XYZ file of N, CA and C in Angstrom:
708
model
N -7.020 -3.417 -22.615
C -6.378 -4.346 -21.795
C -7.173 -5.376 -21.238
N -6.636 -6.625 -21.221
C -7.503 -7.887 -20.821
C -6.633 -8.407 -19.470
N -7.613 -8.465 -18.455
C -7.027 -8.991 -17.410
C -7.841 -10.262 -16.780
N -7.256 -11.253 -16.281
C -8.014 -12.495 -15.652
C -7.694 -12.380 -14.216
N -8.866 -12.351 -13.440
C -8.766 -12.485 -12.004
C -8.678 -13.788 -11.444
N -7.600 -13.928 -10.615
C -7.492 -15.076 -9.690
C -8.025 -14.727 -8.348
N -9.136 -15.301 -7.886
C -9.873 -14.897 -6.796
C -9.016 -15.553 -5.512
N -8.452 -16.578 -5.711
C -7.680 -17.352 -4.529
C -8.686 -17.928 -3.434
N -8.314 -19.006 -2.951
C -9.294 -19.748 -2.066
C -9.763 -19.111 -0.819
N -8.781 -18.300 0.008
C -9.441 -17.693 1.021
C -10.279 -16.476 0.814
N -9.886 -15.839 -0.291
C -10.757 -14.758 -0.842
C -12.162 -15.086 -1.178
N -12.092 -16.196 -1.873
C -13.357 -16.806 -2.454
C -14.214 -17.234 -1.297
N -13.603 -18.055 -0.267
C -14.442 -18.818 0.859
C -14.720 -17.495 2.032
N -13.937 -16.744 2.256
C -14.041 -15.682 3.438
C -14.346 -14.224 2.914
N -13.766 -13.828 1.997
C -13.567 -12.386 1.528
C -14.078 -12.260 -0.065
N -15.372 -12.623 -0.431
C -15.678 -12.790 -1.766
C -15.829 -11.357 -2.147
N -16.131 -10.351 -1.108
C -16.466 -8.985 -1.530
C -15.158 -8.393 -2.192
N -13.942 -9.015 -1.699
C -12.637 -8.519 -2.253
C -12.720 -8.732 -3.975
N -13.084 -9.871 -4.263
C -13.137 -10.271 -5.764
C -14.143 -9.277 -6.351
N -15.342 -9.201 -6.026
C -16.158 -8.274 -6.497
C -15.654 -6.938 -6.612
N -15.031 -6.422 -5.559
C -14.776 -5.028 -5.661
C -13.414 -5.084 -6.800
N -12.513 -5.963 -6.780
C -11.405 -5.819 -7.654
C -12.004 -5.774 -9.265
N -13.075 -6.632 -9.536
C -13.525 -6.597 -10.834
C -14.413 -5.257 -11.228
N -15.099 -4.777 -10.090
C -15.733 -3.431 -10.131
C -14.655 -2.367 -10.617
N -13.586 -2.408 -9.830
C -12.659 -1.442 -9.845
C -11.885 -1.440 -10.985
N -11.526 -2.567 -11.640
C -10.654 -2.625 -12.846
C -11.653 -2.402 -14.093
N -12.853 -2.711 -14.210
C -13.774 -2.219 -15.076
C -14.059 -0.817 -15.123
N -14.015 -0.240 -14.035
C -14.184 1.216 -13.856
C -13.172 2.124 -14.551
N -11.991 1.203 -14.442
C -10.713 1.876 -14.957
C -10.458 1.520 -16.370
N -11.401 0.826 -17.036
C -11.443 0.536 -18.532
C -10.844 -0.698 -18.721
N -10.685 -1.557 -17.746
C -9.880 -2.869 -18.175
C -11.030 -3.832 -18.205
N -10.738 -4.837 -19.370
C -11.591 -5.890 -19.448
C -11.278 -6.896 -18.494
N -12.134 -7.564 -17.715
C -11.939 -8.565 -16.737
C -12.640 -9.780 -17.024
N -12.008 -10.997 -17.083
C -12.230 -12.302 -17.088
C -12.175 -12.968 -15.809
N -13.039 -13.961 -15.721
C -12.834 -14.826 -14.520
C -13.105 -16.315 -14.883
N -11.800 -16.905 -15.164
C -11.771 -18.301 -15.577
C -12.385 -19.281 -14.724
N -13.522 -19.995 -15.073
C -14.166 -20.712 -13.977
C -13.311 -21.958 -13.670
N -12.431 -22.428 -14.325
C -11.695 -23.568 -13.997
C -10.643 -23.552 -12.997
N -10.397 -22.111 -12.452
C -9.326 -22.021 -11.609
C -9.486 -22.816 -10.269
N -8.497 -23.141 -9.519
C -8.544 -24.027 -8.139
C -7.430 -23.222 -7.347
N -7.194 -23.954 -6.405
C -6.102 -23.616 -5.532
C -4.723 -23.439 -6.096
N -3.874 -22.536 -5.849
C -2.707 -22.487 -6.595
C -1.703 -23.314 -6.170
N -1.840 -24.066 -5.189
C -0.884 -25.077 -4.596
C 0.052 -24.670 -3.577
N -0.218 -23.372 -2.954
C 0.714 -22.886 -2.082
C 0.714 -23.621 -0.839
N -0.345 -24.146 -0.099
C -0.374 -24.950 0.989
C 0.673 -26.152 0.890
N 0.306 -26.825 -0.022
C 1.267 -28.179 -0.428
C 2.552 -27.924 -0.604
N 2.848 -26.775 -1.244
C 4.320 -26.301 -1.540
C 4.878 -25.887 -0.224
N 4.468 -25.164 0.534
C 4.976 -24.727 1.875
C 5.134 -25.818 2.676
N 4.342 -26.808 2.753
C 4.444 -27.983 3.571
C 5.589 -29.044 3.032
N 6.006 -28.527 1.955
C 7.150 -29.578 1.386
C 6.413 -30.628 0.443
N 5.360 -30.585 -0.032
C 4.705 -31.659 -0.848
C 4.780 -31.206 -2.191
N 5.917 -31.058 -2.693
C 5.887 -30.348 -4.212
C 5.386 -31.236 -5.180
N 5.478 -32.539 -5.149
C 4.893 -33.337 -6.085
C 3.270 -33.073 -5.949
N 2.839 -32.858 -5.008
C 1.374 -32.758 -4.951
C 1.035 -31.280 -5.324
N 1.840 -30.318 -5.159
C 1.644 -29.084 -5.715
C 1.709 -28.831 -7.158
N 2.543 -29.651 -7.823
C 2.884 -29.595 -9.316
C 1.532 -29.589 -10.146
N 0.848 -30.570 -9.905
C -0.388 -30.671 -10.764
C -1.287 -29.369 -10.581
N -1.526 -28.906 -9.204
C -2.237 -27.580 -9.215
C -1.442 -26.447 -9.899
N -0.376 -26.466 -10.093
C 0.533 -25.269 -10.678
C 0.286 -25.465 -12.214
N 0.165 -26.625 -12.695
C 0.207 -26.991 -14.230
C -1.246 -26.539 -14.359
N -2.204 -26.964 -13.635
C -3.650 -26.602 -14.051
C -3.822 -25.092 -14.115
N -3.136 -24.329 -13.176
C -3.276 -22.765 -13.155
C -2.465 -22.237 -14.348
N -1.552 -22.748 -14.960
C -0.830 -22.378 -16.173
C -1.806 -22.570 -17.353
N -2.597 -23.713 -17.283
C -3.517 -23.963 -18.377
C -4.676 -22.992 -18.178
N -5.325 -22.754 -17.284
C -6.331 -21.861 -17.068
C -6.037 -20.361 -17.320
N -4.898 -19.942 -17.112
C -4.532 -18.578 -17.379
C -3.583 -18.451 -18.627
N -3.526 -19.181 -19.303
C -2.651 -19.300 -20.597
C -2.903 -18.108 -21.354
N -4.192 -17.808 -21.664
C -4.623 -16.728 -22.539
C -4.671 -15.314 -22.130
N -4.565 -15.203 -20.776
C -4.616 -14.032 -20.172
C -3.369 -12.992 -20.333
N -3.803 -11.798 -20.691
C -2.780 -10.606 -20.734
C -2.055 -10.490 -19.475
N -2.800 -10.336 -18.490
C -2.342 -10.202 -17.322
C -3.168 -10.987 -16.347
N -2.453 -11.390 -14.949
C -3.360 -12.254 -14.029
C -3.229 -11.291 -12.880
N -4.276 -11.069 -12.124
C -4.199 -10.034 -11.208
C -4.986 -10.725 -9.873
N -4.339 -10.538 -8.700
C -4.882 -11.268 -7.633
C -5.003 -10.208 -6.482
N -6.154 -10.398 -5.632
C -6.207 -9.536 -4.387
C -5.456 -10.193 -3.303
N -4.532 -10.650 -3.447
C -3.645 -11.504 -2.475
C -2.089 -11.411 -2.750
N -1.410 -11.107 -1.749
C 0.043 -11.026 -2.089
C 0.883 -12.355 -1.793
N 0.126 -13.413 -1.106
C 0.834 -14.574 -0.925
C 0.611 -15.479 -1.989
N -0.448 -15.469 -2.765
C -0.779 -16.333 -3.722
C -0.124 -15.617 -5.102
N -0.068 -14.303 -5.162
C 0.529 -13.642 -6.140
C 1.919 -14.086 -6.075
N 2.580 -14.292 -4.994
C 3.959 -14.502 -4.955
C 4.065 -15.930 -5.336
N 3.126 -16.755 -5.091
C 3.361 -18.157 -5.389
C 3.449 -18.305 -6.820
N 2.706 -17.682 -7.591
C 2.711 -17.733 -9.067
C 4.055 -17.082 -9.709
N 4.214 -15.783 -9.155
C 5.314 -15.125 -9.629
C 6.769 -15.611 -9.296
N 6.691 -15.971 -7.998
C 8.151 -16.284 -7.426
C 8.454 -17.845 -7.417
N 7.421 -18.580 -7.015
C 7.703 -20.209 -6.639
C 7.263 -21.037 -7.774
N 6.580 -20.595 -8.812
C 6.012 -21.532 -9.955
C 7.346 -21.755 -10.704
N 8.164 -20.763 -10.995
C 9.436 -21.082 -11.625
C 10.250 -22.147 -11.031
N 10.235 -22.015 -9.706
C 11.087 -22.878 -8.813
C 10.310 -24.302 -8.816
N 9.051 -24.341 -8.670
C 8.437 -25.587 -8.583
C 8.527 -26.466 -9.992
N 8.473 -25.742 -10.960
C 8.562 -26.185 -12.268
C 9.643 -25.534 -13.252
N 10.853 -26.186 -12.602
C 12.080 -25.463 -13.321
C 12.317 -25.827 -14.735
N 12.632 -24.881 -15.494
C 12.664 -25.075 -16.964
C 11.202 -24.682 -17.759
N 10.241 -24.611 -16.971
C 9.076 -24.707 -17.729
C 8.853 -23.112 -18.154
N 8.842 -22.931 -19.472
C 8.678 -21.750 -20.143
C 7.255 -21.007 -19.727
N 6.372 -21.728 -19.588
C 4.998 -21.192 -19.240
C 4.982 -20.654 -17.945
N 5.656 -21.292 -16.962
C 5.806 -20.741 -15.585
C 6.524 -19.547 -15.547
N 7.589 -19.259 -16.265
C 8.394 -18.284 -16.386
C 7.236 -17.061 -16.964
N 6.639 -17.262 -17.942
C 5.699 -16.400 -18.760
C 4.606 -15.937 -17.686
N 3.876 -16.798 -17.094
C 3.033 -16.402 -16.118
C 3.603 -15.749 -14.968
N 4.783 -15.978 -14.688
C 5.396 -15.103 -13.564
C 5.519 -13.693 -13.942
N 5.779 -13.475 -15.254
C 5.941 -12.019 -15.653
C 4.697 -11.462 -15.778
N 3.494 -12.073 -15.957
C 2.307 -11.450 -16.175
C 1.392 -11.313 -14.874
N 1.789 -11.831 -13.748
C 1.210 -11.688 -12.536
C 1.395 -10.456 -11.715
N 0.353 -10.109 -11.156
C 0.331 -8.882 -10.147
C -0.456 -8.940 -9.083
N -0.090 -8.463 -7.837
C -1.056 -8.139 -6.887
C -1.928 -6.929 -7.301
N -3.156 -6.784 -6.677
C -3.797 -5.711 -7.356
C -3.361 -4.329 -7.096
N -3.064 -3.848 -6.044
C -2.289 -2.673 -6.082
C -1.038 -2.274 -6.745
N -0.252 -3.215 -6.917
C 0.913 -3.154 -7.680
C 0.460 -2.972 -9.175
N -0.577 -3.766 -9.650
C -1.055 -3.712 -10.955
C -1.405 -2.221 -11.271
N -2.424 -1.716 -10.340
C -2.924 -0.434 -10.484
C -1.701 0.684 -10.705
N -0.740 0.533 -9.780
C 0.063 1.703 -9.865
C 1.485 1.331 -11.033
N 1.884 0.079 -10.876
C 3.008 -0.086 -11.856
C 2.507 -0.406 -13.380
N 1.363 -0.940 -13.642
C 1.036 -1.318 -15.043
C 0.138 -0.113 -15.559
N -0.924 0.180 -14.761
C -1.847 1.205 -15.303
C -1.647 2.587 -15.154
N -0.572 2.553 -14.309
C -0.042 4.135 -13.891
C -1.083 4.927 -13.100
N -1.956 4.273 -12.307
C -3.070 4.802 -11.450
C -2.578 5.147 -10.067
N -2.637 6.381 -9.512
C -2.321 6.594 -8.306
C -3.296 7.370 -7.370
N -4.327 7.788 -8.197
C -5.511 8.343 -7.544
C -6.888 7.598 -8.095
N -7.591 7.477 -7.083
C -8.892 6.481 -7.384
C -10.149 7.370 -6.927
N -10.012 8.459 -6.289
C -10.992 9.165 -5.813
C -10.853 9.627 -4.238
N -11.922 10.182 -3.647
C -11.677 10.654 -2.252
C -12.702 9.803 -1.292
N -13.147 8.656 -1.758
C -13.958 7.932 -0.923
C -13.572 7.667 0.423
N -12.417 7.819 0.745
C -12.034 7.354 2.085
C -11.594 8.642 2.900
N -12.007 9.632 2.466
C -11.546 10.965 3.122
C -12.013 10.812 4.733
N -10.808 11.064 5.404
C -10.948 11.269 6.744
C -10.929 9.843 7.652
N -11.142 8.612 6.759
C -10.991 7.379 7.460
C -9.799 6.931 8.140
N -9.692 6.635 9.350
C -8.434 6.176 10.012
C -8.175 4.701 9.571
N -7.134 4.524 9.076
C -6.842 3.090 8.494
C -5.447 2.734 8.978
N -5.656 1.287 9.608
C -4.394 0.674 9.994
C -3.956 -0.241 8.853
N -2.789 -0.232 8.435
C -2.401 -1.240 7.327
C -1.575 -2.146 7.670
N -1.559 -3.372 7.564
C -0.857 -4.539 7.683
C 0.044 -4.841 6.593
N 1.294 -4.946 6.518
C 2.056 -5.423 5.412
C 2.246 -6.830 5.502
N 1.329 -7.715 4.722
C 1.677 -9.163 4.689
C 3.025 -9.483 4.268
N 3.505 -10.451 4.833
C 5.011 -11.097 4.534
C 5.249 -11.308 3.154
N 4.351 -11.778 2.479
C 4.460 -12.188 1.147
C 4.564 -11.011 0.016
N 3.649 -10.097 0.289
C 3.463 -8.876 -0.343
C 4.671 -8.048 -0.068
N 5.154 -7.904 1.021
C 6.163 -6.883 1.351
C 7.511 -7.422 1.092
N 7.799 -8.570 1.431
C 9.105 -9.351 1.421
C 9.285 -10.135 -0.030
N 8.465 -10.720 -0.482
C 8.623 -11.504 -1.728
C 8.313 -10.932 -3.030
N 7.210 -9.686 -2.992
C 6.773 -9.081 -4.115
C 7.416 -7.637 -3.885
N 7.778 -7.150 -2.913
C 8.284 -5.812 -2.987
C 7.184 -4.778 -2.844
N 5.864 -5.133 -2.625
C 4.708 -4.259 -2.542
C 4.585 -3.784 -1.299
N 5.001 -2.409 -1.162
C 5.011 -1.665 0.095
C 4.274 -0.300 -0.166
N 4.979 0.499 -0.919
C 4.445 1.865 -1.153
C 2.999 1.896 -1.831
N 2.840 1.049 -2.922
C 1.597 1.101 -3.736
C 0.320 1.099 -2.842
N 0.085 0.272 -2.049
C -1.290 0.368 -1.170
C -1.288 1.556 -0.368
N -0.105 1.750 0.204
C -0.357 3.224 1.162
C -0.454 4.477 0.223
N 0.266 4.432 -1.044
C -0.269 5.515 -1.892
C -1.568 5.623 -2.366
N -2.284 4.664 -2.600
C -3.585 4.519 -3.130
C -4.605 4.962 -2.098
N -4.121 4.463 -0.825
C -5.080 4.794 0.479
C -5.085 6.355 0.597
N -3.694 6.742 0.734
C -3.446 8.094 1.232
C -4.034 9.132 0.053
N -3.968 8.782 -1.146
C -4.484 9.627 -2.054
C -6.085 9.725 -2.153
N -6.514 8.740 -1.503
C -7.960 8.530 -1.617
C -8.575 9.271 -0.293
N -7.651 9.909 0.408
C -8.308 10.745 1.718
C -8.056 9.959 3.031
N -7.361 8.688 2.915
C -7.509 7.921 4.232
C -6.316 8.503 5.052
N -6.586 8.521 6.339
C -5.627 8.845 7.467
C -4.851 7.655 7.669
N -3.717 7.267 7.302
C -2.790 6.145 7.507
C -2.120 6.381 8.982
N -2.555 5.474 9.785
C -2.016 5.703 11.189
C -0.590 5.065 11.432
N 0.156 5.710 12.042
C 1.527 5.045 12.416
C 1.468 3.665 13.344
N 2.030 2.773 12.917
C 1.865 1.437 13.612
C 3.233 0.784 13.754
N 3.644 0.745 14.861
C 5.083 0.171 15.060
C 5.213 -1.103 14.540
N 4.124 -2.025 14.517
C 4.287 -3.526 14.127
C 3.664 -3.517 12.711
N 3.585 -2.745 11.991
C 2.915 -2.689 10.618
C 3.589 -3.676 9.698
N 4.902 -3.916 10.035
C 5.753 -4.810 9.066
C 5.995 -6.111 9.841
N 5.425 -6.284 10.871
C 5.711 -7.544 11.650
C 4.779 -8.896 10.975
N 5.281 -9.935 11.044
C 4.195 -11.013 10.748
C 3.100 -11.045 11.679
N 1.838 -11.383 11.106
C 0.936 -11.482 12.074
C 0.710 -12.845 12.723
N 1.755 -13.914 12.353
C 1.585 -14.945 12.969
C 0.807 -16.217 12.134
N 0.138 -15.809 11.026
C -0.611 -16.771 10.318
C 0.267 -17.887 9.637
N 0.751 -17.150 8.444
C 1.745 -18.315 7.801
C 1.333 -19.676 7.395
N -0.068 -19.478 7.155
C -0.862 -20.667 6.378
C -0.782 -21.781 7.584
N 0.202 -22.777 7.039
C 0.231 -24.164 7.937
C 1.079 -23.779 9.248
N 1.749 -22.843 9.368
C 2.365 -22.506 10.606
C 1.362 -22.265 11.726
N 0.471 -21.643 11.478
C -0.536 -21.375 12.382
C -1.060 -22.666 12.967
N -1.272 -23.778 12.100
C -1.709 -25.148 12.441
C -0.874 -25.801 13.187
N 0.578 -25.883 12.743
C 1.604 -26.709 13.372
C 2.047 -25.963 14.760
N 2.233 -24.804 15.069
C 2.640 -23.984 16.065
C 1.718 -23.069 16.469
N 0.461 -23.370 16.864
C -0.506 -22.396 17.287
C -0.263 -21.613 18.391
N 0.569 -22.033 19.466
C 0.910 -21.196 20.541
C 1.660 -19.874 20.093
N 2.792 -20.178 19.383
C 3.541 -19.199 18.870
C 2.890 -18.205 17.922
N 1.827 -18.977 16.978
C 1.314 -18.058 16.057
C 0.214 -17.106 16.810
N -0.391 -17.592 17.902
C -1.343 -16.670 18.691
C -0.393 -15.480 19.439
N 0.661 -15.798 19.791
C 1.463 -14.859 20.659
C 2.031 -13.855 19.551
N 2.287 -14.050 18.350
C 2.719 -13.127 17.369
C 1.404 -12.349 17.080
N 0.335 -12.781 16.818
C -1.005 -12.003 16.489
C -1.195 -11.160 17.786
N -1.056 -11.603 19.083
C -1.326 -10.793 20.354
C -0.213 -9.677 20.251
N 0.801 -9.824 20.075
C 1.841 -9.062 19.943
C 1.621 -7.808 18.963
N 1.057 -8.216 17.760
C 0.955 -7.215 16.848
C -0.352 -6.404 17.012
N -1.390 -7.006 17.675
C -2.619 -6.397 18.156
C -2.301 -5.516 19.339
N -1.375 -5.729 20.331
C -1.245 -4.862 21.224
C -0.817 -3.608 21.226
N -0.019 -3.446 19.854
C 0.434 -2.062 19.259
C -0.567 -1.467 18.435
N -1.718 -2.020 17.948
C -2.757 -1.606 17.093
C -3.179 -0.238 17.526
N -2.880 0.636 16.450
C -3.666 2.242 16.807
C -5.088 2.134 16.925
N -5.542 3.333 17.334
C -6.983 3.361 17.297
C -7.588 3.868 15.878
N -7.872 2.740 15.306
C -8.130 2.810 13.747
C -9.686 2.620 13.567
N -10.141 2.933 12.273
C -11.670 2.749 12.145
C -11.615 1.404 11.195
N -10.613 1.032 10.728
C -10.720 -0.184 9.653
C -9.079 -0.554 9.575
N -8.979 -1.943 9.639
C -7.800 -2.648 9.442
C -7.771 -3.266 8.048
N -6.668 -3.261 7.302
C -6.514 -3.682 5.919
C -5.324 -4.206 5.620
N -5.249 -5.147 4.434
C -4.051 -5.613 4.089
C -4.400 -6.401 2.671
N -3.177 -6.640 2.031
C -3.579 -7.248 0.755
C -3.889 -8.777 0.751
N -3.556 -9.285 2.241
C -3.622 -10.798 2.359
C -4.883 -11.254 3.211
N -5.847 -12.027 2.579
C -6.878 -12.441 3.438
C -6.675 -13.381 4.454
N -5.428 -14.076 4.489
C -5.032 -15.179 5.492
C -4.844 -14.271 6.755
N -4.007 -13.257 6.410
C -3.574 -12.319 7.494
C -4.853 -11.729 8.136
N -5.756 -11.095 7.519
C -6.899 -10.530 8.092
C -7.851 -11.452 8.842
N -7.852 -12.888 8.109
C -8.654 -13.867 8.881
C -8.058 -14.109 10.202
N -6.787 -14.278 10.348
C -6.181 -14.553 11.515
C -6.272 -13.420 12.461
N -6.084 -12.207 12.124
C -6.200 -11.052 13.009
C -7.630 -10.720 13.438
N -8.396 -10.819 12.655
C -9.834 -10.724 13.052
C -10.394 -11.867 13.864
N -9.992 -13.005 13.812
C -10.462 -14.020 14.718
C -9.709 -13.759 16.046
N -8.506 -13.441 16.115
C -7.937 -13.024 17.512
C -8.559 -11.785 18.141
N -9.034 -10.935 17.207
C -9.452 -9.769 17.881
C -10.889 -10.064 18.461
N -11.762 -11.065 17.801
C -12.823 -11.478 18.277
C -12.726 -12.051 19.707
N -11.734 -12.800 19.927
C -11.511 -13.657 21.115
C -11.106 -12.569 22.249
N -10.404 -11.430 21.940
C -10.205 -10.431 22.692
C -10.978 -9.442 22.966
N -12.341 -9.368 22.126
C -13.334 -8.411 22.333
C -13.045 -7.077 21.744
N -12.184 -7.117 20.682
C -11.767 -5.774 20.066
C -12.803 -5.723 18.850
N -13.452 -4.412 18.786
C -14.364 -4.183 17.799
C -13.950 -3.352 16.418
N -13.454 -4.007 15.600
C -12.850 -3.007 14.669
C -13.098 -3.674 13.156
N -13.534 -2.835 12.319
C -13.842 -3.323 11.095
C -12.565 -3.798 10.158
N -12.618 -5.035 9.776
C -11.705 -5.557 8.849
C -12.023 -5.816 7.406
N -11.290 -5.171 6.588
C -11.718 -5.139 5.021
C -10.359 -5.474 4.225
N -10.549 -6.177 3.295
C -9.433 -6.429 2.266
C -9.179 -5.167 1.581
N -7.797 -5.062 1.189
C -7.416 -3.891 0.515
C -8.312 -3.501 -0.761
N -8.760 -4.599 -1.484
C -9.596 -4.289 -2.757
C -10.734 -3.642 -2.454
N -11.313 -4.138 -1.163
C -12.572 -3.474 -0.983
C -12.485 -2.083 -0.627
N -11.461 -1.643 0.109
C -11.355 -0.334 0.406
C -10.913 0.635 -0.911
N -10.311 0.017 -1.819
C -9.910 0.707 -3.088
C -11.092 0.955 -3.836
N -12.104 0.064 -3.868
C -13.272 0.351 -4.698
C -14.227 1.398 -3.925
N -14.216 1.309 -2.468
C -14.791 2.474 -1.818
C -14.250 3.854 -2.245
N -12.918 3.671 -2.243
C -12.107 4.996 -2.710
C -12.616 5.413 -3.993
N -12.717 4.766 -4.853
C -13.173 5.060 -6.156
C -14.666 5.378 -6.140
N -15.637 4.546 -5.582
C -16.864 4.649 -5.555
C -17.461 5.829 -4.749
N -16.692 6.297 -3.863
C -17.124 7.445 -3.066
C -17.999 7.123 -1.841
């Protein structure tokens, strides 16, 4: 099986270890992984801001770069949703957009749904984990049980969190346009945070937003992308 990794902008700039972890994990599971060097932003910021004409060239470039990939895997729910759900909307009638949509997966969904992998190892045994369900992964991709299953089967203790499925307040441009509302949403979520050892999610944007707010509040908690923890689960 041949997979192309789409690293995404935020993961590349702020959580590069997530991309490294995803490659190591997929290769350890027998998957051949490519990293097309021509990849750029998927166009989601422009798309969400209503600048669809500006987003289309980025979408078309992504279609070109990943044309030959058997599957496209991303350590990001939001960017995966952009390719899977919004490219066909952005480029109506484009057969390549529909084809890419069918081949695109968030990492944990790819592991469980395509590879049939539910156990990676016991490298997270006893680790107390708080899992944040990013809005795009949860509500647009339907990715909910897959990351929880992989973490639990790796020995992690998934802590109950009443706000686990609440938006963190990031929302990309939303946090720039309405910063007061965005920060209030983050504070509400963090006020319910259980006493975990690590906070994780599929989305780098959510983690970046929450970790920044935690730093302002003096909360000392490890924040790690899901891909990083899944590699730790495998590697022990």
